[in-house]
XYZ file of C-alpha atoms in Angstrom:
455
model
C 97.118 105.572 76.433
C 98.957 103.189 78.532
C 96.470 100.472 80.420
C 99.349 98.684 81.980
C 99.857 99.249 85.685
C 102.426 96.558 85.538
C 105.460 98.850 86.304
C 107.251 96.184 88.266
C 107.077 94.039 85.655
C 107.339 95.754 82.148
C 110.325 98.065 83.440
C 112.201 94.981 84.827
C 111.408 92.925 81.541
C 112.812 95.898 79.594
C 115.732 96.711 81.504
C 117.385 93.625 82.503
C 116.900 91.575 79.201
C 116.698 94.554 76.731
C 119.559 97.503 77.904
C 121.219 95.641 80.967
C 121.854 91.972 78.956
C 121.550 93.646 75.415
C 119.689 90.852 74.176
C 115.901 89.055 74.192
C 117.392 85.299 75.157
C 116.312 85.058 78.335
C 118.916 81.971 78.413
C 121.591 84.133 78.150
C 120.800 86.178 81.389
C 122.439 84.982 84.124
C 125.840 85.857 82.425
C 124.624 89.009 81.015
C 123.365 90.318 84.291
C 126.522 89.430 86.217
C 128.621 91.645 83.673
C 126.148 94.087 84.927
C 126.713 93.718 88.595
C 130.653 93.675 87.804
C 130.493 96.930 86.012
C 128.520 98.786 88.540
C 130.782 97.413 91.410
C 133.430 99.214 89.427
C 131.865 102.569 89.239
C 131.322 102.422 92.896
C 134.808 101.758 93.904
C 136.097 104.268 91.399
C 134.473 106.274 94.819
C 134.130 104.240 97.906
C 137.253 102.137 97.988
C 135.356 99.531 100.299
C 134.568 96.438 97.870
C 132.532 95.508 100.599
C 130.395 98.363 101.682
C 130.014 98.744 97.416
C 129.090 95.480 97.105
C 126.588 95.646 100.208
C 124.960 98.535 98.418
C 124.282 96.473 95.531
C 122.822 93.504 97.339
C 120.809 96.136 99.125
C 119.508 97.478 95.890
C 121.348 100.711 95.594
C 123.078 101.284 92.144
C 125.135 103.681 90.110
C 123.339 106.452 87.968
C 126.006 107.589 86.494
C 129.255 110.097 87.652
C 130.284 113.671 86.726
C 133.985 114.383 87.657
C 133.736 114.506 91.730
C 130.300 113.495 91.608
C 128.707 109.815 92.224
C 124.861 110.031 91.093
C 123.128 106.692 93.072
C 119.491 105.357 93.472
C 117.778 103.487 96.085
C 115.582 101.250 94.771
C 113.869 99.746 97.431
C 113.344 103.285 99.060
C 113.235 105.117 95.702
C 115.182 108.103 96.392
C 118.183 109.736 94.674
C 121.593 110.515 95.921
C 124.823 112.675 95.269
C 127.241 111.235 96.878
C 130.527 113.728 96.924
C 133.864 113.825 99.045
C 132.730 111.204 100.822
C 129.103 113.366 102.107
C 125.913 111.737 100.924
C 122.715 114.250 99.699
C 119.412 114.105 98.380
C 119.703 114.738 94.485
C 116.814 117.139 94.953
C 117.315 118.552 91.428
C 115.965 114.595 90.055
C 113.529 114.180 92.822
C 109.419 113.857 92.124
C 106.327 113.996 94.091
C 106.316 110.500 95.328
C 109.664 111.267 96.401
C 109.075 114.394 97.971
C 106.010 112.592 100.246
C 108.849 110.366 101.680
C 111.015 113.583 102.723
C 107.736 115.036 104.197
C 107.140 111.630 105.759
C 110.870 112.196 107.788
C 109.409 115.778 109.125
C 106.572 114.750 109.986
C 108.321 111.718 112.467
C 110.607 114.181 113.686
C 107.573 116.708 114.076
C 106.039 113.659 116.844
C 108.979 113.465 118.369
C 109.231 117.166 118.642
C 112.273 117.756 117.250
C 111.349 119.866 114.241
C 110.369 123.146 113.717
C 108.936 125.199 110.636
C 112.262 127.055 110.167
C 113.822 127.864 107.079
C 117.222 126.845 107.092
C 119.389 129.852 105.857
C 121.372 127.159 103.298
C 118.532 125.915 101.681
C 117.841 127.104 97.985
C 115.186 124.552 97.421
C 112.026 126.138 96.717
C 109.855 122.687 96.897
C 106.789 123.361 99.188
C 107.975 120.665 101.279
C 110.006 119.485 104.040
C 113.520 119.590 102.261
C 112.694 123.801 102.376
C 113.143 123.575 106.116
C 115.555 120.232 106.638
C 118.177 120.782 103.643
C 119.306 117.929 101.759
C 121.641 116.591 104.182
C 120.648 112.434 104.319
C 121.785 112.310 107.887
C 119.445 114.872 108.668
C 116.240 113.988 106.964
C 116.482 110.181 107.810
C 117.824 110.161 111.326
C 114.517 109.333 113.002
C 112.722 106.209 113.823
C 109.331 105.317 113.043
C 107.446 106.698 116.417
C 105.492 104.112 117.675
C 102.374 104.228 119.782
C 100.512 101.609 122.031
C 97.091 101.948 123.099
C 94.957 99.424 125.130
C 91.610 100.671 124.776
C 89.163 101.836 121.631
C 89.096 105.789 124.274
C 92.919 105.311 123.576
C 93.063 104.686 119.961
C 90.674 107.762 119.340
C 92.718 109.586 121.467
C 96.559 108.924 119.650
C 94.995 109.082 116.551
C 93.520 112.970 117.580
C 96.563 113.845 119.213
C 98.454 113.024 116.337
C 96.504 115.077 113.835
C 96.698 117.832 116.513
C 100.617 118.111 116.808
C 100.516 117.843 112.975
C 98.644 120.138 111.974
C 100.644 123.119 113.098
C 102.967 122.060 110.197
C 102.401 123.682 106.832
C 102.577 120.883 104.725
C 100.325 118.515 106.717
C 96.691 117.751 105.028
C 95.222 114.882 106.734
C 96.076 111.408 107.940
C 95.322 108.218 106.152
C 95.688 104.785 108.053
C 96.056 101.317 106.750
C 95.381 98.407 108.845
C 97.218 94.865 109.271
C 96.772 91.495 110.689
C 100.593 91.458 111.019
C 103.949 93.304 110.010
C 106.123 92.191 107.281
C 109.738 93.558 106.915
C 111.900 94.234 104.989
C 115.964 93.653 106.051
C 119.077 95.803 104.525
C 122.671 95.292 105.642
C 123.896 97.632 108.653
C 126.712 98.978 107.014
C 124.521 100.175 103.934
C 122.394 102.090 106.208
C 124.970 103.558 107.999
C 126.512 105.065 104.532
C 123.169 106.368 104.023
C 123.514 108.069 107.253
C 119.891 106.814 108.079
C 118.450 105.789 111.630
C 119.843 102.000 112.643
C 115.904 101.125 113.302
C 115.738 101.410 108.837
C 117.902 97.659 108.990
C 114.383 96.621 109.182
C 111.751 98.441 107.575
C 108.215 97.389 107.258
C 107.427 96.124 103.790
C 104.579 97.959 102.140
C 105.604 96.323 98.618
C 102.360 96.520 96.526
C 100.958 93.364 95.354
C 102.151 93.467 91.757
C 105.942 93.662 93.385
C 105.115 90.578 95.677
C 104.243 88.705 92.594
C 106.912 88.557 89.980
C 107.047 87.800 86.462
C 108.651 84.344 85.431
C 109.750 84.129 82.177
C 107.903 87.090 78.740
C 104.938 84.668 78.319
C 104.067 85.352 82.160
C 104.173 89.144 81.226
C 102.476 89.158 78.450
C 99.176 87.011 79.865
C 99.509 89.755 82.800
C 99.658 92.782 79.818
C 95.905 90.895 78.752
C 94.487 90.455 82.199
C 95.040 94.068 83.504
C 93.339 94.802 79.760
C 90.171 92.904 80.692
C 90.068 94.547 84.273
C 90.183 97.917 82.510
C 87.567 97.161 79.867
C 85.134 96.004 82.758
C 85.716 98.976 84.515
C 84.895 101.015 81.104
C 81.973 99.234 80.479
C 80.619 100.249 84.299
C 81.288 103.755 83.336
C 79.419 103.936 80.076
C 76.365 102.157 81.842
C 75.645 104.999 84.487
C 76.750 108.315 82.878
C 74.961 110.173 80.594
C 77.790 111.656 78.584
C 78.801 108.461 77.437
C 75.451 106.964 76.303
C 74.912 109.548 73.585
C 77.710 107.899 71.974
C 77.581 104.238 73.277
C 73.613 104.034 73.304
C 73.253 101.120 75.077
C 71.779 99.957 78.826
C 73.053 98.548 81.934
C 72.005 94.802 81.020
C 73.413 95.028 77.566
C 76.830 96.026 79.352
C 76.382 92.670 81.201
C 76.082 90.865 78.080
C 79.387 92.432 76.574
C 81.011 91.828 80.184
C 80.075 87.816 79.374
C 81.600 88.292 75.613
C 85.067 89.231 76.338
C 86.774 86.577 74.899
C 86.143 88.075 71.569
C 87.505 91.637 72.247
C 90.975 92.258 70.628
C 94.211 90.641 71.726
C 96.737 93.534 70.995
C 95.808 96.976 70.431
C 92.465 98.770 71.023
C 89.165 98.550 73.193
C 86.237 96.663 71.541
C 83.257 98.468 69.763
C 80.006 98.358 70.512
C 78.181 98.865 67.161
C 80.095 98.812 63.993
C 78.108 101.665 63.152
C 79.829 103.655 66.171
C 82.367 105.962 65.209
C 84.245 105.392 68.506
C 86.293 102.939 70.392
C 85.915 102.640 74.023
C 89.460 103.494 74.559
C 88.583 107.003 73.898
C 87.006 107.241 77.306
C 90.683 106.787 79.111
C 91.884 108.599 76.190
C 89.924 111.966 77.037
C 90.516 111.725 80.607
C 93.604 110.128 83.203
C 91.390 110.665 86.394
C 89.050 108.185 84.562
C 92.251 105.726 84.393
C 92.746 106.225 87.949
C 89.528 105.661 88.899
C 89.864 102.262 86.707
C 93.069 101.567 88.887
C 91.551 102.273 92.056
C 88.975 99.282 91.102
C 91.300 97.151 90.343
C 93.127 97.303 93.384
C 90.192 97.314 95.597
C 88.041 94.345 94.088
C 91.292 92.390 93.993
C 93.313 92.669 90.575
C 97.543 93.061 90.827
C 98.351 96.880 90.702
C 101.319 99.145 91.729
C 99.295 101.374 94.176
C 98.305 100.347 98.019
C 94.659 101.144 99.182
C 94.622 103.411 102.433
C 91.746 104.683 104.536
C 90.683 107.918 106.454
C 88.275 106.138 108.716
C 90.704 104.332 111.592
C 87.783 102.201 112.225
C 88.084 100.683 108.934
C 91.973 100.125 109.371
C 91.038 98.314 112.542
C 88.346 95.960 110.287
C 91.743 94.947 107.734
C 93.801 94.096 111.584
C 91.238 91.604 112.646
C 90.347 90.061 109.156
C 91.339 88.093 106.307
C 90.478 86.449 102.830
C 89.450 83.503 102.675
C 91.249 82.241 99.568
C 88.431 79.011 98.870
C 85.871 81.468 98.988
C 87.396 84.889 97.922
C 85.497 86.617 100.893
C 86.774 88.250 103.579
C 85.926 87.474 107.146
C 86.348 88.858 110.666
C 88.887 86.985 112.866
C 90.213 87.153 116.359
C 92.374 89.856 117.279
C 96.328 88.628 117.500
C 99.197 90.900 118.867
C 100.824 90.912 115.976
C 98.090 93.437 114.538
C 99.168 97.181 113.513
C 97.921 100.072 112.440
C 100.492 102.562 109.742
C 99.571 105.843 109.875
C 100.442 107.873 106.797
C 99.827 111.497 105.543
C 98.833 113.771 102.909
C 100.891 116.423 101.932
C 100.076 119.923 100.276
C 101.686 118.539 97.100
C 101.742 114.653 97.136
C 101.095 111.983 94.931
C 98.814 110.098 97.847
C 95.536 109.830 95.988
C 92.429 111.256 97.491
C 89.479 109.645 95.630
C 87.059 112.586 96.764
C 89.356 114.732 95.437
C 91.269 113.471 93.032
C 89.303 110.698 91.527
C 85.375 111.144 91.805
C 84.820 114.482 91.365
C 85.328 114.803 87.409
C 83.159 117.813 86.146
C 80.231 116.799 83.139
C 81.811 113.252 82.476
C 81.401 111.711 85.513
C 77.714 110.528 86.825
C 78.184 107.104 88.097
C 79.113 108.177 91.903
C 81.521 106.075 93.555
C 81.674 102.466 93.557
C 79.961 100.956 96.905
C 82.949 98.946 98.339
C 85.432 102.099 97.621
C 82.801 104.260 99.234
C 81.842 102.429 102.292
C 85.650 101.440 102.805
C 87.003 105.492 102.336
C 89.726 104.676 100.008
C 92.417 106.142 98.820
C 95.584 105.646 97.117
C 99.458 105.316 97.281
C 100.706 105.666 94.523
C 104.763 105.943 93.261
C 105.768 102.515 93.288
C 107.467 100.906 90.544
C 110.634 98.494 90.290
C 112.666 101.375 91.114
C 110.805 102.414 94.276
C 109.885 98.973 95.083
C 109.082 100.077 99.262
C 108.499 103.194 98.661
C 105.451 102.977 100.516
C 106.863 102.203 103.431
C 109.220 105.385 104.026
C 105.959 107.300 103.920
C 104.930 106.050 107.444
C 105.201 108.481 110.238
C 103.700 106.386 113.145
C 102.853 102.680 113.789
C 99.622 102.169 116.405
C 99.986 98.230 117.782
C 97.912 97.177 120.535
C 98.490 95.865 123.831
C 95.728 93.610 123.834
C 92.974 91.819 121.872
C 90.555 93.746 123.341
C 89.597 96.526 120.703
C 87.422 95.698 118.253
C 86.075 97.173 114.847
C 82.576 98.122 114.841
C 82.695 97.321 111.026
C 81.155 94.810 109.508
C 82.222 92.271 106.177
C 78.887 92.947 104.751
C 79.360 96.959 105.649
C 82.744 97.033 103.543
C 82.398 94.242 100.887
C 78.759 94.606 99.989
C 77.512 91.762 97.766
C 76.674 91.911 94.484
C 73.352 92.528 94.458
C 74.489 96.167 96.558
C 77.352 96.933 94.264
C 76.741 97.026 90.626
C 80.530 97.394 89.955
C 80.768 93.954 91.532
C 78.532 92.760 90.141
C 79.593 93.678 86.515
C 82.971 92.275 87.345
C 81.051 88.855 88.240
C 79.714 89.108 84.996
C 82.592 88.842 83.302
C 83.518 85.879 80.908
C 86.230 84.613 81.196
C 86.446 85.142 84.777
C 88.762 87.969 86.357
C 91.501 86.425 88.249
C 91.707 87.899 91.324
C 88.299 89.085 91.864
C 87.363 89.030 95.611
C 84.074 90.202 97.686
């Protein structure tokens, strides 16, 4: 079982010092990785004779996958999405596409569907049989990606109700639209690509600037292999505590890890002694298990685990979402307190914004009703307070290779033209205290301290 949601970081460790620099020296880089960059910029030109457009791409994190006689096979890394790229036409490599890549096609027919300029039509040249939006668009990059984010302002808490209804409404005649999801910000944050690599992708001018929706684990980079590997050993300790919270309420797991809810707290203050490299700690010696079984025997489990961690404040790959717009409005008008680690309500500013997202028939946006908390026999322990009062869920799909994925899944942005509107949430409603939350307060408990760990 893999407990490392450190994507970012363990598939840029590997690739750049192991198969891009072909060695461990991490002294050595800087000249390995420019042979790099030099051979890719020849692949390119071996198609687009521009050395500057090719070299553009690059610096805006497109590379060569590889070629096949009249065929140039590229990836977009910040997007994460595949391309053909053949006499001199740019496609969707639809053959090499997954379902986190799928949501961001869905994502472009889903704009154009609010902008009414889509239709549920199967297009005649189509042979992709995909449940999704390239069935009715093609693969053509100019036309999946030649819309804008719509944007919507409302002035009132009537109007914000009444975009966010008539929304759903126009989506829902589509027949890949579930539901929306919202997530909720003081401010935007961008990300910038050169205007002459978005024109070769044949996408919309306004993607120059894209909002960044990099998770936190991609806003936080690795600095040298010991910075890795004490990140390898932290997200280990976050998982453990979330383990131990599961064996405390459910009733499967105490006829094999006998043991109560206070006793977990006492192992949650004994951490320091668990192993360093492989394995989850026993309980008993007499205990013919290891808690690592539990993950073991089930992945939604291991979601679950990463949900926590995202939520009470740990570095993952995944981005925490909402159904309830009134909690997206709470996350526009507050902020941590890093002194503290508490959030607290703030003014309004303009600069607040609302993404609204969806979830598709098949998409890798985690519903935690769904998805997570609904496990069948092995799962007792009901939903953690803070995930529950907040109505999580979960993007997931990002990784060094789809480093803003996230944000190519947003089909509308709500800002506001005044400071007016208000949440009717509270800090004490969403981030109930310790004494409400027992996961908290098990993650309180634990010894040495988890970095990160906000209420």
């Amino acid at each position: 079982m893999d407990y490392l949601e450190l994507d970012y970081l363990g598939e840029m460790y590997i690739h750049f010092f192991r198969s891009v620099c072909n060695c461990n020296d991490a002294s050595k880089w800087g000249y390995n990785r420019q042979q790099f960059v030099e051979n890719e910029l020849k692949i390119l030109m071996k198609y687009i004779s521009d050395k500057i457009l090719c070299e553009n791409l690059l610096n805006d994190d497109i590379h060569p996958m590889g070629n096949f006689e009249d065929k140039l096979y590229l990836f977009d890394c910040s997007a994460g999405i595949p391309f053909i790229f053949k006499d001199d036409r740019l496609f969707l490599n639809t053959e090499h596409m997954y379902s986190s890549e799928h949501d961001i096609t869905d994502a472009c027919y889903l704009k154009k569907k609010l902008v009414n300029q889509a239709q549920d039509i199967k297009f005649a040249f189509t042979t992709s049989c995909t449940g999704g939006a390239i069935d009715f668009m093609g693969n053509n990059s100019e036309n999946l990606f030649d819309t804008p984010i719509p944007e919507f302002i409302v002035n009132s808490s009537d109007d914000l109700n009444k975009v966010t209804s008539d929304i759903e409404s126009t989506l829902q005649k589509s027949k890949i639209f579930t539901k929306l999801w919202y997530r909720g910000q003081r401010t935007e944050y961008f990300c910038t690509r050169n205007e002459e690599t978005i024109a070769f992708l044949k996408f919309d001018k306004s993607y120059v600037k894209m909002p960044s929706l990099v998770p936190s684990i991609g806003r936080t980079p690795n600095s040298d292999k010991k910075d890795f590997v004490n990140r390898i050993f932290r997200q280990i300790r976050w998982m453990e505590a979330f383990v131990l919270w599961v064996v405390s309420k459910n009733t499967y797991y105490k006829r094999h890890f006998p043991v109560e809810y206070n006793e977990i707290l006492g192992l949650a203050n004994d951490m320091s002694k668990m192993p360093k490299y492989c394995g989850m700690s026993r309980f008993n010696e007499n205990i013919p298990y290891e808690i690592e079984e539990i993950l073991t025997g089930n992945d939604l489990i291991y979601e679950a685990g990463v949900l926590v961690m995202q939520q009470y404040g740990e570095l993952t790959t995944k981005l925490d979402i909402t159904d309830d717009i009134d909690v997206a409005l709470f996350f526009t008008q507050s902020r941590l307190n890093v002194d503290t680690m508490k959030f607290e309500l703030t003014e309004p500013t303009d600069e607040r914004v609302i993404y609204v997202l969806s979830g598709f028939r098949n998409t890798s946006t985690i519903n935690i009703y769904n998805d997570i908390f609904s496990i069948p026999v092995t799962w007792e322990c009901g939903m953690p307070l803070r995930i529950l009062n907040q109505k999580c869920g979960l993007l997931s799909g990002a990784d060094c290779n789809h480093k803003n994925t996230y944000a190519y899944r947003i089909i509308a942005k709500i800002k506001f033209s005044n400071s007016n509107i208000h949440t009717t949430k509270s800090v004490e409603e969403l981030f109930p205290n310790e004494c409400q939350d027992d996961m908290y307060n098990l993650l309180m408990q634990v010894k040495p301290s988890l970095e990160g760990l906000y209420g």
